[in-house]
Amino acid sequence: MTQTDPAQTVLYEVRDKIALVTLNRPEAMNAINKALRLRLYEVMRAADRDDTVHAVVLTGAGTRAFTAGLDLKELGSEEGALGAANDVNPANNPVKAIEVCRKPVIGAVNGVAITGGFEVALACDFLIAATNARFADTHARVGIVPGWGLSQKLSRMIGIGRAKELAFTGNFLGAETALQWGLVNHVVEPEDLLPTALKLAEDVAGIDTGFVQSYKRLIDDGFAVSFGEGMAIEAERSSAANSKVAPEQVESVRKGVQERGRGQ
């Protein structure tokens, strides 16, 4: 197979309950073209359907970029290519493709995550950044209105004033500031990025996958509505689920949870 083979635009590997998904166009800063969008959907759907996969790590090949966003060369040469910015079909919308996976998706951001690439990063459940990671929203500078969620998600994560600063200037946000602003959970050296992300994925994979998927859905559903509505969703689902938990189930795992806590 060659680099131009569509199957190689996104690499997929399963390691001990963890799927490693790698955007693989390093020569183009992992820019998101049509072939990559379709392949990303295919692998995220595979991860979702594979019962042996409990968590996913998403990263970019090479050292320069997580992803530079939509492939501007393709946008400038193909009629209708910009429609991908508003397409709700997960085979053509990378954010929807990531959302297809009900399992936790950890973003391991190496290099730049720009515009549509920033939106792909925000589609992950949480982010680990290398020290060389940088984020930028250049929608205004390119003249394209975001359609993959950036205008709404970012302000909820880092505050409306900070989100507006990034949107209206197009300036880059470095990894350490991203950590301070609560955009990423950890910043590590580039060589430690994948090991750290995989270790966290391993921690996730140690919990019952059905429970984790339900918990993820609860958090996401509550985040999408008002606080009061979210509390009502939690009360309803918690009551239904907890009424089925027997005391002996709690007792059977209690010691293991305590021992793990002491070890940390």
Tab-separated table of C-alpha atoms in Angstrom, residues 54-229:
chain	number	residue	atom	x	y	z
A	54	HIS	CA	-12.942	-0.137	25.755
A	55	ALA	CA	-11.253	3.192	24.963
A	56	VAL	CA	-9.823	5.088	21.977
A	57	VAL	CA	-6.742	7.309	21.629
A	58	LEU	CA	-6.814	9.719	18.670
A	59	THR	CA	-3.602	11.388	17.497
A	60	GLY	CA	-1.822	12.680	14.418
A	61	ALA	CA	1.176	11.221	12.571
A	62	GLY	CA	4.462	13.067	12.641
A	63	THR	CA	5.528	15.943	14.876
A	64	ARG	CA	4.129	19.001	13.105
A	65	ALA	CA	0.392	18.588	13.449
A	66	PHE	CA	-2.489	16.853	15.139
A	67	THR	CA	-4.424	18.129	12.137
A	68	ALA	CA	-4.345	21.434	10.281
A	69	GLY	CA	-8.091	21.201	9.593
A	70	LEU	CA	-9.908	20.976	6.291
A	71	ASP	CA	-7.604	20.510	3.315
A	72	LEU	CA	-7.573	24.022	1.826
A	73	LYS	CA	-6.103	22.719	-1.451
A	74	GLU	CA	-9.111	20.443	-1.862
A	75	LEU	CA	-11.486	23.237	-0.855
A	76	GLY	CA	-9.985	25.526	-3.460
A	77	SER	CA	-10.027	23.013	-6.288
A	78	GLU	CA	-13.279	21.048	-5.908
A	79	GLU	CA	-16.730	22.543	-6.382
A	80	GLY	CA	-18.892	21.942	-3.325
A	81	ALA	CA	-16.000	20.759	-1.144
A	82	LEU	CA	-16.840	23.393	1.469
A	83	GLY	CA	-20.102	21.569	2.104
A	84	ALA	CA	-18.158	19.273	4.433
A	85	ALA	CA	-18.162	22.113	6.972
A	86	ASN	CA	-21.907	21.659	7.406
A	87	ASP	CA	-22.445	18.030	6.427
A	88	VAL	CA	-24.193	16.019	9.145
A	89	ASN	CA	-23.224	12.692	7.566
A	90	PRO	CA	-20.481	11.186	9.785
A	91	ALA	CA	-18.805	9.784	6.667
A	92	ASN	CA	-18.073	13.384	5.652
A	93	ASN	CA	-17.962	15.161	9.020
A	94	PRO	CA	-15.057	14.126	11.274
A	95	VAL	CA	-16.672	15.450	14.458
A	96	LYS	CA	-19.799	13.368	13.803
A	97	ALA	CA	-17.507	10.438	12.981
A	98	ILE	CA	-15.878	10.684	16.408
A	99	GLU	CA	-19.289	11.002	18.047
A	100	VAL	CA	-20.287	7.683	16.452
A	101	CYS	CA	-18.034	6.006	19.014
A	102	ARG	CA	-19.818	5.551	22.341
A	103	LYS	CA	-16.556	4.709	24.091
A	104	PRO	CA	-14.272	7.363	25.620
A	105	VAL	CA	-12.015	9.061	23.074
A	106	ILE	CA	-8.799	10.615	24.379
A	107	GLY	CA	-7.166	13.183	22.117
A	108	ALA	CA	-3.350	13.144	22.091
A	109	VAL	CA	-2.482	16.478	20.487
A	110	ASN	CA	0.927	16.751	18.884
A	111	GLY	CA	1.819	19.927	17.003
A	112	VAL	CA	-0.931	22.206	15.730
A	113	ALA	CA	-4.692	21.762	15.850
A	114	ILE	CA	-6.010	24.512	13.599
A	115	THR	CA	-9.602	25.551	12.839
A	116	GLY	CA	-11.345	22.330	11.744
A	117	GLY	CA	-8.519	20.482	13.485
A	118	PHE	CA	-9.347	22.398	16.656
A	119	GLU	CA	-12.946	21.211	16.273
A	120	VAL	CA	-11.773	17.613	15.858
A	121	ALA	CA	-9.784	17.953	19.081
A	122	LEU	CA	-12.858	19.281	20.903
A	123	ALA	CA	-14.831	16.232	19.747
A	124	CYS	CA	-12.652	14.095	22.014
A	125	ASP	CA	-13.760	13.453	25.585
A	126	PHE	CA	-10.576	14.984	26.981
A	127	LEU	CA	-7.194	16.093	25.714
A	128	ILE	CA	-3.531	15.444	26.473
A	129	ALA	CA	-1.119	17.871	24.798
A	130	ALA	CA	2.547	17.697	23.932
A	131	THR	CA	4.614	20.751	24.827
A	132	ASN	CA	4.731	21.637	21.135
A	133	ALA	CA	0.940	21.551	20.758
A	134	ARG	CA	-0.754	24.757	19.618
A	135	PHE	CA	-4.392	25.528	18.958
A	136	ALA	CA	-5.859	28.178	16.660
A	137	ASP	CA	-9.275	29.240	15.395
A	138	THR	CA	-8.638	30.849	12.005
A	139	HIS	CA	-12.221	30.604	10.731
A	140	ALA	CA	-12.554	34.394	10.604
A	141	ARG	CA	-9.264	34.814	8.759
A	142	VAL	CA	-10.221	32.200	6.171
A	143	GLY	CA	-13.784	33.541	5.906
A	144	ILE	CA	-15.529	30.291	6.841
A	145	VAL	CA	-18.115	30.064	9.630
A	146	PRO	CA	-17.485	27.057	11.920
A	147	GLY	CA	-19.924	24.206	11.420
A	148	TRP	CA	-18.411	21.444	13.565
A	149	GLY	CA	-19.165	23.006	16.957
A	150	LEU	CA	-16.230	25.308	17.729
A	151	SER	CA	-18.282	28.481	18.227
A	152	GLN	CA	-20.350	26.805	20.956
A	153	LYS	CA	-18.066	24.244	22.585
A	154	LEU	CA	-14.991	26.393	23.128
A	155	SER	CA	-16.744	29.151	25.094
A	156	ARG	CA	-18.267	26.540	27.390
A	157	MET	CA	-14.838	25.042	28.037
A	158	ILE	CA	-12.619	28.104	28.518
A	159	GLY	CA	-15.041	31.005	28.954
A	160	ILE	CA	-16.678	33.278	26.432
A	161	GLY	CA	-14.092	36.052	26.593
A	162	ARG	CA	-11.167	33.739	25.918
A	163	ALA	CA	-13.048	31.986	23.119
A	164	LYS	CA	-13.852	35.334	21.497
A	165	GLU	CA	-10.213	36.396	21.730
A	166	LEU	CA	-9.125	33.275	19.841
A	167	ALA	CA	-11.958	33.607	17.310
A	168	PHE	CA	-11.484	37.290	16.554
A	169	THR	CA	-7.668	37.300	16.387
A	170	GLY	CA	-6.835	33.892	14.939
A	171	ASN	CA	-3.861	33.832	17.322
A	172	PHE	CA	-2.280	30.590	18.463
A	173	LEU	CA	-2.783	29.213	21.971
A	174	GLY	CA	0.208	27.339	23.384
A	175	ALA	CA	0.017	24.113	25.350
A	176	GLU	CA	0.799	25.601	28.772
A	177	THR	CA	-1.816	28.324	28.417
A	178	ALA	CA	-4.281	25.731	27.144
A	179	LEU	CA	-3.635	23.816	30.374
A	180	GLN	CA	-4.146	26.929	32.494
A	181	TRP	CA	-7.399	27.699	30.668
A	182	GLY	CA	-8.739	24.182	31.179
A	183	LEU	CA	-8.703	23.194	27.516
A	184	VAL	CA	-6.314	20.265	28.036
A	185	ASN	CA	-5.887	18.015	31.078
A	186	HIS	CA	-2.131	17.371	30.897
A	187	VAL	CA	0.921	18.727	29.067
A	188	VAL	CA	3.852	16.349	28.565
A	189	GLU	CA	7.011	16.129	26.500
A	190	PRO	CA	6.377	14.941	22.927
A	191	GLU	CA	7.986	11.554	23.558
A	192	ASP	CA	5.676	11.041	26.550
A	193	LEU	CA	2.467	11.978	24.736
A	194	LEU	CA	1.331	8.565	23.505
A	195	PRO	CA	2.507	6.663	26.618
A	196	THR	CA	0.546	9.090	28.814
A	197	ALA	CA	-2.577	8.901	26.669
A	198	LEU	CA	-2.378	5.110	26.477
A	199	LYS	CA	-1.912	4.851	30.253
A	200	LEU	CA	-5.052	6.925	30.829
A	201	ALA	CA	-6.879	4.802	28.264
A	202	GLU	CA	-5.708	1.732	30.176
A	203	ASP	CA	-7.212	3.205	33.351
A	204	VAL	CA	-10.506	3.750	31.500
A	205	ALA	CA	-10.387	0.220	30.087
A	206	GLY	CA	-10.172	-1.174	33.614
A	207	ILE	CA	-13.786	-0.204	34.272
A	208	ASP	CA	-16.849	-2.009	32.946
A	209	THR	CA	-17.244	-0.670	29.413
A	210	GLY	CA	-21.044	-0.624	29.496
A	211	PHE	CA	-21.004	1.507	32.638
A	212	VAL	CA	-18.435	3.917	31.181
A	213	GLN	CA	-20.468	4.339	28.009
A	214	SER	CA	-23.605	5.118	30.036
A	215	TYR	CA	-21.678	7.572	32.200
A	216	LYS	CA	-20.261	9.299	29.126
A	217	ARG	CA	-23.765	9.628	27.685
A	218	LEU	CA	-25.056	11.046	30.977
A	219	ILE	CA	-22.335	13.712	31.108
A	220	ASP	CA	-22.743	14.671	27.439
A	221	ASP	CA	-26.535	14.790	27.577
A	222	GLY	CA	-26.438	16.973	30.685
A	223	PHE	CA	-23.767	19.267	29.225
A	224	ALA	CA	-25.993	19.950	26.204
A	225	VAL	CA	-28.881	21.345	28.280
A	226	SER	CA	-29.363	23.742	31.197
A	227	PHE	CA	-28.030	22.848	34.656
A	228	GLY	CA	-31.515	22.191	35.965
A	229	GLU	CA	-32.374	19.917	33.065
